[in-house]
Coordinates of C-alpha atoms in Angstrom, one line a residue:
M73 CA -7.9 47.5 29.8
Q74 CA -7.8 45.1 32.5
R75 CA -5.2 43.6 35.4
R76 CA -6.0 41.3 38.3
H77 CA -5.8 42.3 41.7
Q78 CA -4.8 45.7 39.9
K79 CA -6.2 48.9 37.8
D80 CA -3.9 50.1 35.4
Q81 CA -3.9 53.0 32.9
T82 CA -0.6 53.2 31.0
F83 CA -1.2 50.7 28.7
S84 CA -3.6 52.5 26.0
G85 CA -5.9 53.6 29.0
R86 CA -8.6 51.5 30.9
S87 CA -11.2 49.5 29.2
G88 CA -13.9 48.0 30.6
N89 CA -14.6 45.3 28.5
T90 CA -13.8 42.6 30.1
G91 CA -13.8 39.9 26.6
E92 CA -18.0 39.2 27.9
S93 CA -19.8 40.4 24.7
N94 CA -23.3 41.3 25.6
P95 CA -26.0 39.5 24.7
E96 CA -27.0 42.2 21.4
D97 CA -23.6 42.5 20.6
R98 CA -23.5 38.6 20.1
K99 CA -26.9 38.4 18.1
K100 CA -25.1 41.8 16.3
E101 CA -22.1 39.5 15.5
K102 CA -23.5 36.2 14.4
K103 CA -25.6 38.2 11.6
Q104 CA -22.9 39.9 10.7
F105 CA -20.4 36.8 10.0
I106 CA -22.1 33.6 8.6
M107 CA -20.3 30.5 8.1
I108 CA -17.4 32.2 9.3
A109 CA -17.0 31.7 13.4
P110 CA -17.0 35.3 15.0
M111 CA -13.3 36.1 16.4
L112 CA -11.8 38.6 19.3
K113 CA -9.0 39.9 19.0
Y114 CA -6.8 40.1 22.6
Q115 CA -3.6 42.2 23.6
L116 CA -1.2 40.7 26.1
L117 CA 1.4 43.1 28.1
V118 CA 4.1 40.7 29.1
H119 CA 7.5 41.2 31.0
H120 CA 10.2 39.9 29.1
R121 CA 10.9 37.4 32.2
E122 CA 7.5 36.2 32.0
L123 CA 7.2 35.9 28.3
S124 CA 8.1 32.0 27.9
Q125 CA 5.5 31.1 30.6
V126 CA 2.7 33.1 29.2
L127 CA 3.5 31.1 25.7
N128 CA 3.9 28.1 27.4
E129 CA 0.2 28.5 29.3
L130 CA -1.7 29.8 26.2
R131 CA 0.0 26.4 24.0
K132 CA -1.6 24.4 26.8
L133 CA -4.8 26.0 27.1
G134 CA -4.6 25.6 22.8
I135 CA -7.4 28.0 21.8
A136 CA -5.2 31.2 20.3
H137 CA -4.1 31.8 17.2
I138 CA -0.9 34.3 18.0
D139 CA 0.1 36.7 15.3
T140 CA 3.3 37.1 14.1
T141 CA 3.6 40.0 12.3
W142 CA 6.5 40.9 14.0
N143 CA 9.0 38.2 13.4
D144 CA 12.6 39.0 13.0
Q145 CA 14.1 35.2 13.4
D146 CA 17.2 34.8 11.3
A147 CA 16.3 32.9 7.8
A148 CA 19.1 31.1 8.2
A149 CA 18.1 29.6 11.1
K150 CA 14.5 28.8 9.7
E151 CA 15.8 27.5 6.8
D152 CA 18.0 25.1 8.9
Q153 CA 14.9 24.1 11.0
L154 CA 13.0 23.3 7.5
R155 CA 15.6 21.7 5.9
N156 CA 16.0 19.0 9.3
Y157 CA 12.5 18.7 9.0
R158 CA 12.0 17.5 5.4
R159 CA 15.2 15.2 6.2
L160 CA 13.1 13.4 8.7
Q161 CA 10.1 13.5 6.9
E162 CA 11.6 11.8 3.8
R163 CA 13.0 9.4 5.8
Y164 CA 9.7 9.0 7.8
Q165 CA 7.7 8.3 4.5
W166 CA 10.7 5.8 3.1
L167 CA 10.9 3.7 6.2
S168 CA 6.6 3.9 5.7
N169 CA 7.2 1.4 3.0
F170 CA 8.3 -1.5 5.2
K171 CA 6.3 -3.3 7.2
A172 CA 6.9 -2.8 10.3
A173 CA 8.5 -5.8 12.3
D174 CA 9.0 -6.2 16.3
L175 CA 11.0 -4.1 17.9
P176 CA 14.7 -4.4 17.7
E177 CA 17.0 -6.2 20.1
N178 CA 19.4 -3.7 19.3
P179 CA 17.6 -0.3 18.4
P180 CA 19.5 2.6 17.3
L181 CA 19.9 4.8 20.4
N182 CA 18.7 8.0 19.2
T183 CA 17.2 9.7 16.2
E184 CA 20.2 10.4 14.6
A185 CA 21.7 7.1 14.7
L186 CA 18.6 5.5 12.9
I187 CA 18.6 7.8 10.1
I188 CA 22.3 7.3 10.1
E189 CA 21.6 3.3 9.8
T190 CA 18.4 3.7 7.3
D191 CA 20.9 5.8 4.4
Q192 CA 23.5 3.3 5.1
I193 CA 21.1 0.9 3.9
R194 CA 19.6 2.8 1.5
T195 CA 22.7 3.4 -0.4
R196 CA 23.9 -0.6 -0.2
L197 CA 20.4 -1.4 -1.3
S198 CA 20.9 0.7 -4.5
E199 CA 24.8 -0.2 -4.6
L200 CA 23.5 -4.2 -4.3
E201 CA 20.9 -3.3 -7.2
K202 CA 23.5 -2.5 -9.5
E203 CA 25.3 -4.9 -8.9
T204 CA 22.7 -7.6 -9.1
R205 CA 21.7 -6.2 -12.6
E206 CA 25.5 -6.3 -13.7
T207 CA 25.6 -10.4 -12.3
R208 CA 22.5 -11.2 -14.4
L209 CA 23.9 -9.4 -17.3
R210 CA 26.5 -11.4 -16.6
W211 CA 25.0 -14.2 -16.5
K212 CA 23.2 -14.1 -19.7
V213 CA 26.1 -13.6 -21.5
L214 CA 27.9 -16.4 -20.2
E215 CA 24.6 -18.7 -20.3
P216 CA 25.1 -20.0 -24.1
W217 CA 28.5 -20.9 -23.4
G218 CA 27.7 -23.1 -20.7
D219 CA 30.8 -23.5 -17.6
I220 CA 34.1 -22.4 -19.0
P221 CA 37.3 -24.6 -18.0
A222 CA 39.7 -21.1 -17.2
G223 CA 42.3 -24.0 -16.4
R224 CA 42.4 -25.6 -19.4
L225 CA 42.8 -22.5 -21.9
Q226 CA 45.5 -21.4 -19.6
S227 CA 47.7 -24.7 -20.4
L228 CA 46.4 -24.3 -24.0
Q229 CA 48.1 -20.9 -23.9
E230 CA 51.0 -21.9 -22.8
Y231 CA 51.6 -24.6 -25.6
G232 CA 50.8 -21.7 -27.9
I233 CA 47.3 -22.3 -28.9
Y234 CA 44.5 -19.4 -28.4
T235 CA 41.3 -19.6 -27.7
Y236 CA 38.5 -16.8 -29.0
F237 CA 35.0 -16.7 -28.6
F238 CA 32.6 -15.2 -30.5
H239 CA 28.9 -14.7 -31.6
C240 CA 26.8 -13.3 -34.3
P241 CA 23.6 -13.2 -35.9
A242 CA 22.4 -16.7 -36.9
G243 CA 22.2 -15.1 -40.6
S244 CA 25.8 -13.9 -40.2
F245 CA 27.4 -17.2 -39.7
Q246 CA 29.4 -18.4 -42.7
Q247 CA 30.0 -22.4 -43.3
D248 CA 33.1 -21.8 -44.8
W249 CA 34.9 -20.6 -41.4
K250 CA 35.0 -24.3 -40.7
K251 CA 37.2 -25.0 -43.6
E252 CA 39.3 -22.0 -42.5
M253 CA 39.9 -22.6 -38.8
A254 CA 39.4 -24.3 -36.2
L255 CA 36.0 -23.2 -35.2
E256 CA 33.4 -25.0 -33.1
I257 CA 29.9 -24.1 -32.7
I258 CA 29.0 -24.0 -28.6
H259 CA 25.4 -22.8 -28.8
E260 CA 22.9 -21.6 -31.8
D261 CA 19.1 -20.9 -32.0
K262 CA 17.1 -18.8 -34.8
H263 CA 19.0 -15.8 -33.6
Q264 CA 22.4 -16.4 -32.8
V265 CA 25.4 -18.8 -33.1
H266 CA 28.2 -18.6 -30.5
F267 CA 31.6 -20.6 -31.5
V268 CA 35.0 -20.7 -30.4
V269 CA 37.8 -20.6 -32.4
L270 CA 41.4 -21.9 -31.7
S271 CA 44.6 -20.4 -33.2
D272 CA 48.0 -20.4 -32.8
R273 CA 48.3 -16.7 -33.8
L274 CA 48.2 -14.3 -30.8
I275 CA 46.2 -11.6 -33.4
P276 CA 42.5 -13.1 -33.3
P277 CA 41.1 -13.9 -37.0
S278 CA 39.0 -11.3 -38.8
L279 CA 35.4 -12.3 -38.7
N280 CA 32.1 -10.3 -39.3
A281 CA 31.2 -11.4 -35.3
S282 CA 32.1 -9.7 -32.2
M283 CA 34.3 -10.8 -29.9
L284 CA 34.0 -12.3 -26.3
D285 CA 36.7 -12.1 -23.6
L286 CA 35.3 -14.9 -21.0
K287 CA 38.5 -15.9 -20.3
D288 CA 38.1 -14.9 -16.5
A289 CA 34.5 -15.9 -16.5
S290 CA 32.7 -19.0 -14.5
L291 CA 29.0 -19.5 -14.0
Q292 CA 29.8 -21.0 -10.8
E293 CA 30.9 -18.1 -9.4
L294 CA 28.1 -16.1 -10.9
A295 CA 25.9 -18.6 -9.4
I296 CA 27.5 -17.9 -6.1
A297 CA 27.4 -14.1 -6.4
Q298 CA 23.9 -14.1 -7.4
H299 CA 23.1 -16.3 -4.1
Q300 CA 25.4 -13.7 -1.9
Q301 CA 23.8 -10.7 -3.1
Q302 CA 20.0 -12.3 -2.6
Q303 CA 21.1 -13.0 1.0
E304 CA 22.3 -9.6 1.6
H305 CA 19.4 -8.1 0.3
R306 CA 17.1 -10.1 2.1
A307 CA 18.9 -9.7 5.3
L308 CA 19.2 -5.7 4.6
R309 CA 14.9 -5.8 4.1
E310 CA 14.4 -7.9 7.3
R311 CA 16.8 -4.7 8.9
L312 CA 14.9 -2.1 7.5
M313 CA 11.8 -3.7 8.9
T314 CA 13.2 -3.8 12.2
L315 CA 14.1 0.0 11.7
A316 CA 10.5 0.2 10.8
A317 CA 9.3 -0.2 14.2
C318 CA 11.3 2.7 15.3
I319 CA 8.9 5.2 13.1
P320 CA 7.8 6.3 16.5
M321 CA 11.1 7.7 17.4
L322 CA 11.4 9.9 14.0
L323 CA 7.5 11.5 14.6
A324 CA 8.5 12.0 18.4
E325 CA 11.7 14.2 16.5
M326 CA 9.5 15.1 13.7
L327 CA 6.8 17.0 16.5
R328 CA 9.6 17.7 18.5
L329 CA 11.3 20.2 15.4
E330 CA 7.5 21.5 14.7
E331 CA 7.0 22.4 17.9
E332 CA 10.4 24.2 18.5
S333 CA 9.6 26.0 15.0
E334 CA 6.1 27.5 16.0
W335 CA 7.9 28.2 19.1
E336 CA 10.5 30.3 18.0
N337 CA 8.0 31.7 15.4
V338 CA 5.9 32.4 18.1
L339 CA 8.3 33.8 20.4
N340 CA 10.1 36.0 18.3
G341 CA 6.5 37.2 16.6
T342 CA 5.2 39.5 19.5
Q343 CA 5.8 43.4 19.4
V344 CA 8.5 44.6 21.3
L345 CA 7.9 47.5 23.5
A346 CA 9.9 49.4 26.2
D347 CA 13.5 48.7 24.8
G348 CA 12.4 44.8 24.8
K349 CA 11.8 45.0 28.3
L350 CA 7.7 44.5 27.5
H351 CA 6.3 42.6 24.8
L352 CA 2.6 42.6 23.0
I353 CA 0.9 39.5 22.7
H354 CA -1.7 39.8 19.9
C355 CA -3.7 36.7 19.1
W356 CA -7.5 36.2 18.1
V357 CA -9.8 33.3 19.6
P358 CA -13.4 32.1 18.8
E359 CA -16.0 33.6 20.8
N360 CA -17.2 30.7 21.7
R361 CA -14.2 30.3 23.5
S362 CA -14.2 33.8 24.9
E363 CA -15.1 32.6 28.1
L364 CA -12.7 30.1 29.1
F365 CA -9.9 32.6 27.8
V366 CA -11.2 35.1 29.9
S367 CA -11.2 32.9 33.1
F368 CA -7.5 31.9 31.6
L369 CA -6.7 35.9 31.9
N370 CA -8.5 36.4 35.1
H371 CA -6.6 34.0 36.6
S372 CA -2.9 35.5 35.4
N373 CA -1.2 38.9 36.3
L374 CA -1.8 39.9 32.9
V375 CA -2.7 43.2 31.5
W376 CA -5.0 42.9 28.6
K377 CA -7.6 44.6 26.2
V378 CA -10.1 42.6 24.0
S379 CA -11.9 44.2 21.2
R380 CA -13.5 43.4 18.2
P381 CA -11.3 42.6 14.5
T382 CA -11.1 45.6 12.4
P383 CA -11.8 45.2 8.5
D384 CA -8.1 46.2 7.6
E385 CA -6.6 43.6 10.8
S386 CA -5.5 40.1 8.7
T387 CA -7.9 37.8 11.0
P388 CA -8.0 34.2 10.7
V389 CA -11.1 32.0 9.7
L390 CA -12.4 29.3 11.0
L391 CA -15.2 28.0 9.0
Q392 CA -18.5 26.4 10.7
N393 CA -20.9 25.0 8.5
D394 CA -23.1 21.7 8.5
R395 CA -21.9 18.2 7.7
F396 CA -23.0 18.1 4.3
S397 CA -21.0 21.7 3.8
R398 CA -18.0 20.8 5.7
L399 CA -17.2 18.1 2.8
F400 CA -16.4 20.5 0.5
H401 CA -13.8 22.9 2.4
P402 CA -11.4 20.9 0.9
V403 CA -12.6 21.9 -2.4
G404 CA -12.9 25.2 -1.6
E405 CA -9.5 25.4 -0.3
L406 CA -8.0 24.7 -3.5
F407 CA -8.8 28.0 -4.1
S408 CA -8.5 30.3 -1.3
L409 CA -10.3 30.8 2.0
P410 CA -12.7 33.4 2.2
A411 CA -11.7 37.0 3.8
Y412 CA -12.8 37.0 7.6
T413 CA -15.6 39.9 6.7
E414 CA -17.0 38.3 3.6
L415 CA -19.2 35.2 3.5
D416 CA -18.4 31.3 3.0
L417 CA -19.6 30.5 -0.3
T418 CA -19.3 26.8 1.1
P419 CA -22.7 26.0 1.9
F420 CA -24.0 28.1 -1.5
F421 CA -22.0 26.3 -4.0
A422 CA -22.0 22.9 -2.6
P423 CA -25.3 22.0 -4.0
F424 CA -24.3 23.3 -7.2
F425 CA -21.5 21.4 -7.5
T426 CA -22.6 18.1 -6.7
L427 CA -25.0 18.7 -9.4
F428 CA -22.4 19.6 -12.2
F429 CA -20.4 16.4 -11.3
G430 CA -23.6 14.2 -12.2
M431 CA -24.5 16.3 -15.2
C432 CA -20.6 16.1 -16.3
L433 CA -20.6 12.1 -15.8
G434 CA -24.2 11.4 -16.3
D435 CA -23.8 7.6 -16.2
V436 CA -25.5 5.3 -13.9
G437 CA -23.1 2.4 -13.9
Y438 CA -20.3 4.8 -13.3
G439 CA -22.1 6.6 -10.6
L440 CA -22.7 3.5 -8.8
I441 CA -19.2 2.1 -9.0
I442 CA -18.1 5.3 -7.0
L443 CA -20.8 5.0 -4.8
L444 CA -20.3 1.5 -4.5
A445 CA -16.2 1.3 -4.3
L446 CA -15.8 4.5 -1.8
T447 CA -18.8 3.1 0.4
V448 CA -16.7 -0.4 0.7
L449 CA -13.5 1.4 1.3
K450 CA -15.1 3.6 3.8
W451 CA -16.7 1.0 5.9
S452 CA -13.3 -1.0 6.0
R453 CA -11.8 1.7 7.9
R454 CA -8.3 1.5 6.0
A455 CA -8.3 5.1 5.6
P456 CA -9.9 6.7 8.3
A457 CA -8.2 10.3 7.8
L458 CA -10.1 10.4 4.2
R459 CA -13.3 9.4 5.8
N460 CA -14.9 13.3 4.6
I461 CA -13.5 13.1 1.0
L462 CA -15.2 9.2 0.9
T463 CA -18.2 10.3 2.0
L464 CA -17.9 13.9 -0.7
G465 CA -17.0 11.0 -3.1
Q466 CA -20.2 8.9 -2.1
F467 CA -22.6 12.1 -2.5
L468 CA -21.1 12.4 -6.1
G469 CA -21.5 9.1 -7.2
T470 CA -24.9 9.1 -6.1
S471 CA -25.7 12.5 -8.1
A472 CA -24.0 11.1 -11.0
A473 CA -26.1 8.0 -11.2
V474 CA -29.6 10.2 -10.4
F475 CA -28.4 12.1 -13.4
G476 CA -27.8 9.3 -15.4
L477 CA -31.4 7.7 -14.7
L478 CA -32.8 11.4 -15.8
T479 CA -30.9 10.6 -18.9
G480 CA -31.5 6.6 -19.4
T481 CA -27.7 6.0 -19.7
V482 CA -25.9 3.1 -18.4
F483 CA -22.2 2.1 -19.0
G484 CA -23.2 4.5 -22.0
A485 CA -26.0 2.1 -23.5
D486 CA -29.2 4.7 -24.4
L487 CA -31.8 2.9 -22.2
S488 CA -34.1 5.7 -24.4
K489 CA -33.5 4.0 -27.7
H490 CA -34.1 0.2 -26.3
S491 CA -37.3 -1.4 -27.2
A492 CA -37.8 -3.3 -24.0
E493 CA -41.5 -3.3 -22.9
W494 CA -40.5 -2.5 -19.1
L495 CA -38.9 0.4 -20.4
V496 CA -41.2 1.9 -23.1
Q497 CA -43.2 3.5 -20.2
W498 CA -40.6 5.2 -18.7
Q499 CA -38.3 6.5 -21.7
T500 CA -40.9 9.6 -22.1
Y501 CA -39.2 11.0 -18.9
F502 CA -35.8 10.7 -19.8
L503 CA -34.2 14.2 -20.9
S504 CA -33.6 14.7 -24.7
V505 CA -30.3 16.3 -26.0
D506 CA -32.1 20.0 -26.3
Q507 CA -33.3 19.5 -23.2
L508 CA -29.8 18.9 -21.5
F509 CA -28.7 22.0 -23.3
N510 CA -31.6 24.2 -21.9
L511 CA -30.5 22.9 -18.4
S512 CA -27.2 23.3 -18.7
L513 CA -27.7 27.2 -19.9
S514 CA -30.7 27.3 -17.1
V515 CA -28.7 26.3 -14.2
G516 CA -25.5 28.0 -14.9
L517 CA -28.0 31.1 -15.6
I518 CA -29.5 30.6 -12.1
Q519 CA -26.0 30.4 -10.5
I520 CA -25.0 33.4 -11.4
L521 CA -28.2 34.8 -10.3
F522 CA -27.4 33.4 -7.2
G523 CA -24.0 34.5 -7.0
M524 CA -25.1 38.2 -7.9
A525 CA -27.6 37.6 -4.8
L526 CA -25.0 36.5 -2.4
R527 CA -22.9 40.0 -3.6
V528 CA -25.9 42.4 -2.5
W529 CA -26.1 40.7 0.3
N530 CA -22.4 40.3 1.3
R531 CA -22.1 43.8 0.4
S532 CA -25.3 45.4 2.2
R533 CA -23.7 43.8 5.3
L534 CA -20.5 44.9 5.0
F535 CA -21.1 48.8 3.6
G536 CA -24.0 49.3 3.8
W537 CA -27.5 49.1 1.8
L538 CA -26.6 51.4 -0.7
Y539 CA -23.8 49.5 -2.3
G540 CA -25.8 46.5 -2.6
L541 CA -28.1 48.5 -5.3
S542 CA -26.0 48.0 -8.2
S543 CA -25.7 44.4 -7.9
L544 CA -29.3 44.4 -7.3
G545 CA -30.0 46.9 -10.4
W546 CA -28.0 43.3 -12.7
I547 CA -30.4 41.3 -11.6
L548 CA -33.3 43.1 -12.3
A549 CA -31.8 44.0 -15.3
I550 CA -31.2 40.3 -16.5
T551 CA -34.4 39.1 -15.2
G552 CA -36.3 42.0 -17.1
G553 CA -34.5 40.8 -20.4
L554 CA -35.3 37.3 -19.7
L555 CA -39.5 38.1 -19.4
S556 CA -39.2 40.6 -22.2
V557 CA -37.8 38.2 -25.0
G558 CA -40.6 36.0 -24.3
W559 CA -40.3 33.8 -21.1
N560 CA -43.3 35.5 -19.8
R561 CA -44.8 37.8 -23.0
Q562 CA -48.2 39.1 -20.4
L563 CA -45.6 40.9 -18.2
S564 CA -43.5 43.9 -19.4
G565 CA -39.9 43.0 -18.9
M566 CA -38.9 46.7 -19.5
V567 CA -39.9 48.0 -16.2
L568 CA -37.2 45.5 -14.5
V569 CA -34.6 46.0 -16.8
I570 CA -35.4 50.3 -16.7
A571 CA -35.1 50.2 -13.1
G572 CA -32.1 47.7 -13.0
L573 CA -30.0 50.1 -15.1
A574 CA -30.9 52.8 -13.1
L575 CA -29.5 51.3 -9.4
I576 CA -26.3 50.4 -12.0
I577 CA -25.7 53.9 -13.2
F578 CA -26.8 56.0 -10.3
F579 CA -25.0 53.2 -7.4
S580 CA -22.4 51.9 -8.9
D581 CA -19.9 53.7 -6.0
P582 CA -22.5 55.5 -3.6
G583 CA -19.4 57.0 -2.1
K584 CA -18.2 58.8 -5.0
G585 CA -20.3 61.8 -7.2
L586 CA -23.1 61.4 -10.0
L587 CA -20.3 62.2 -12.6
S588 CA -17.8 59.4 -11.3
R589 CA -20.9 57.3 -10.9
F590 CA -22.1 57.7 -14.2
G591 CA -18.4 56.8 -15.4
L592 CA -18.2 53.6 -13.0
S593 CA -21.3 52.3 -14.7
L594 CA -20.6 52.6 -18.0
W595 CA -17.3 50.6 -17.5
D596 CA -19.6 48.2 -15.7
L597 CA -22.5 47.9 -18.6
Y598 CA -19.6 47.0 -20.6
G599 CA -19.3 43.4 -18.6
V600 CA -22.2 42.8 -19.7
T601 CA -20.2 41.0 -22.7
G602 CA -18.5 39.0 -20.1
L603 CA -21.8 37.9 -19.0
F604 CA -22.8 36.0 -21.9
G605 CA -19.5 34.4 -21.6
D606 CA -20.4 33.3 -18.3
V607 CA -23.6 32.2 -19.2
L608 CA -21.8 30.3 -22.2
S609 CA -19.2 28.2 -20.2
Y610 CA -22.5 26.5 -18.6
V611 CA -22.4 24.8 -21.9
R612 CA -19.1 22.2 -20.9
L613 CA -21.8 20.3 -18.6
F614 CA -23.9 19.1 -21.0
A615 CA -21.0 18.8 -23.5
L616 CA -19.0 17.0 -21.1
G617 CA -22.0 14.7 -20.6
L618 CA -22.9 14.3 -24.1
S619 CA -19.2 13.2 -24.9
S620 CA -18.8 10.7 -22.0
G621 CA -22.5 8.9 -22.8
I622 CA -20.9 8.7 -26.6
L623 CA -17.7 7.1 -25.8
G624 CA -19.4 4.5 -23.8
F625 CA -21.7 4.2 -26.9
V626 CA -18.7 3.6 -29.3
V627 CA -17.0 1.1 -26.5
N628 CA -20.3 -1.1 -26.6
N629 CA -20.7 -1.1 -30.5
I630 CA -17.0 -1.5 -31.2
A631 CA -16.9 -4.7 -28.0
F632 CA -20.5 -6.3 -29.6
S633 CA -19.3 -6.4 -33.0
L634 CA -16.3 -8.8 -32.0
L635 CA -19.3 -11.2 -30.8
D636 CA -19.1 -13.7 -33.5
G637 CA -20.8 -16.4 -32.3
R638 CA -19.5 -18.5 -29.8
S639 CA -15.6 -17.9 -30.9
V640 CA -13.1 -17.7 -27.7
I641 CA -11.1 -15.2 -29.7
G642 CA -14.2 -12.9 -30.1
I643 CA -15.3 -13.1 -26.2
L644 CA -12.0 -12.7 -24.9
F645 CA -11.6 -9.3 -26.8
F646 CA -15.1 -7.9 -26.1
V647 CA -14.2 -8.7 -22.4
I648 CA -10.9 -6.9 -23.1
I649 CA -12.3 -3.9 -24.9
L650 CA -15.4 -3.7 -22.1
L651 CA -13.0 -3.3 -19.2
F652 CA -10.2 -1.2 -21.2
G653 CA -12.4 1.2 -23.0
H654 CA -15.0 1.7 -20.1
G655 CA -12.3 2.0 -17.6
L656 CA -10.2 5.0 -19.6
N657 CA -13.7 6.4 -20.6
F658 CA -14.9 6.3 -16.4
A659 CA -11.2 7.7 -15.5
I660 CA -11.4 10.5 -18.0
S661 CA -15.0 11.4 -17.4
T662 CA -14.6 11.6 -14.0
L663 CA -11.5 13.3 -13.8
S664 CA -13.5 15.9 -16.4
A665 CA -16.8 16.1 -14.3
F666 CA -14.3 17.2 -11.0
V667 CA -12.2 19.5 -12.6
H668 CA -15.2 21.8 -14.8
P669 CA -17.3 22.0 -11.8
I670 CA -14.5 23.3 -10.1
R671 CA -13.3 25.8 -12.9
L672 CA -17.3 27.2 -13.4
T673 CA -17.3 27.4 -9.2
F674 CA -14.0 29.2 -8.9
V675 CA -14.8 31.5 -12.0
E676 CA -18.2 32.1 -12.8
F677 CA -19.7 31.9 -9.5
Y678 CA -17.2 33.1 -7.4
K679 CA -16.8 36.5 -9.8
N680 CA -20.2 36.7 -9.5
A681 CA -20.8 36.6 -6.2
G682 CA -17.7 39.1 -5.8
F683 CA -15.4 36.4 -3.6
T684 CA -12.4 38.2 -2.8
G685 CA -10.7 35.3 -0.4
G686 CA -7.0 35.6 0.8
G687 CA -8.3 34.2 4.5
I688 CA -6.0 33.2 6.7
Q689 CA -6.4 29.6 8.2
Y690 CA -7.4 30.0 11.9
N691 CA -4.5 27.9 13.6
P692 CA -4.3 27.9 17.1
F693 CA -1.3 27.8 19.5
M694 CA -1.1 24.2 21.1
K695 CA 0.5 21.0 21.5
K696 CA 1.1 19.4 18.6
H697 CA -0.1 15.4 17.9
F698 CA 0.7 13.1 14.9
K699 CA -2.0 11.2 13.6
T700 CA -1.4 7.8 12.2
E701 CA -3.3 5.5 10.7
S702 CA -3.7 1.9 11.7

């Protein structure tokens, strides 16, 4: 433990570790943690009166991930904070649909006033849309009748003459009705007949037609109502556009609530000691930022201790990969972050994922569409927050185009069967169906063996080299089995098989006795049945690529069959079927080419690599900032 200007041995004893790891420790740490930033754990002992000040300084520093395991904050208070935040977020998302105008001359006084006015306008817009629909429906009913003179009809009624309005299907209208009563057809078309009947009876005549109550209806009044509704709708939308200019007010309040929630979470998440007089803050800092953190501690009047995380602690994870591997972080996070003590598999599955996408889509045309579309979107700078996703899409599109060249597939057209002279010399290089099938299985087996090799590496560095021998035995046994079945008959693969089985049997769990190891090894050997299933799962790479090409080929055949001479209709349907068919095939194939490699990665590869997952995202306690897209 250390304290500036004062030695203190009352808290867990005195420690000579100042947080500055020596070069040998740093070298060892870098070897232990590959692709995951090494962390140092700091424990800060703070008096309760200084807690808020220390936390505020830590937030300004912005590099410490604070453990909130001891958080006893009221659940109702948390729910209330979350409800308020979602309320603001929902209004922000709704106002974002409107193009912001200039700031209003009379802006809302505060966020609550902005929310209230926004909700009032939303409610009125909803009511107005309902009224507009009713007015349009009423107009549709009245339009065949024209402008009805309600005053004259009232005068006729005073003299005992009643007016009844009917309509019926054209086929149901009977001409005899004209002879039986005073009937006049007002509007007639091939579907409906609208007619009026004058009668001296209070009870309307019984006809096979629908009667309408139009005595108080007026097209002129409806036209005025429609005009007023349109004006009100326009005024409300204009007001919403001015309110959209106040979105920064909502963002500021959302930011305040987020910071307040995090502050309460951290404040209530410290370990309380000495009947509440002392607080112990547990936090993690990346080792490459430790010098800055130690400098902060040395300039503060705090008792603190630094140590390296132990395997049983929930240490936060900060991934540090090269530019290419970082593009695949969103893909890996769909499953889980790696645990702090294990390997980050992102750099290892990234090349395979790119290859698998290309094998599943496998079309030059589709790949170029993805590449060009995302390139235009990326360089237009309309979605800066999605820049890494767009770059990932560019790599995947390139992979699909390259693999399409290897198979000779362009928008479903099989170039290996074309007789063009310039293609003949290249057709021998195109991969056949049998070659694609064998390639899928081979690539799958390679990835599985590669995953097992990573498992050997990970278990060896975590528990010692003895714990990696069992997985090494699987690699030797599989390799020996492949050699024995004919890949290279000049070499005896049985030696590798026997050696592999020996490693599996005797080193299944080096921490247990010989009999226990033997029993566990039998269970492990039973897993060979699952191994065959894992390898066969990679057949989907072949099947998806083949089905995409076949569907494109079928679309082309249907479309070209409609090109009957120079018929305009034939050309029109040719274009429609090509666009619709290839558009649908492109959408389905692209989705499948993304989903199935994910499945192969998370199931087959992760399982054979011994991936555990469950890591906690490194989230430093710091000031929050909203990033808005221009």
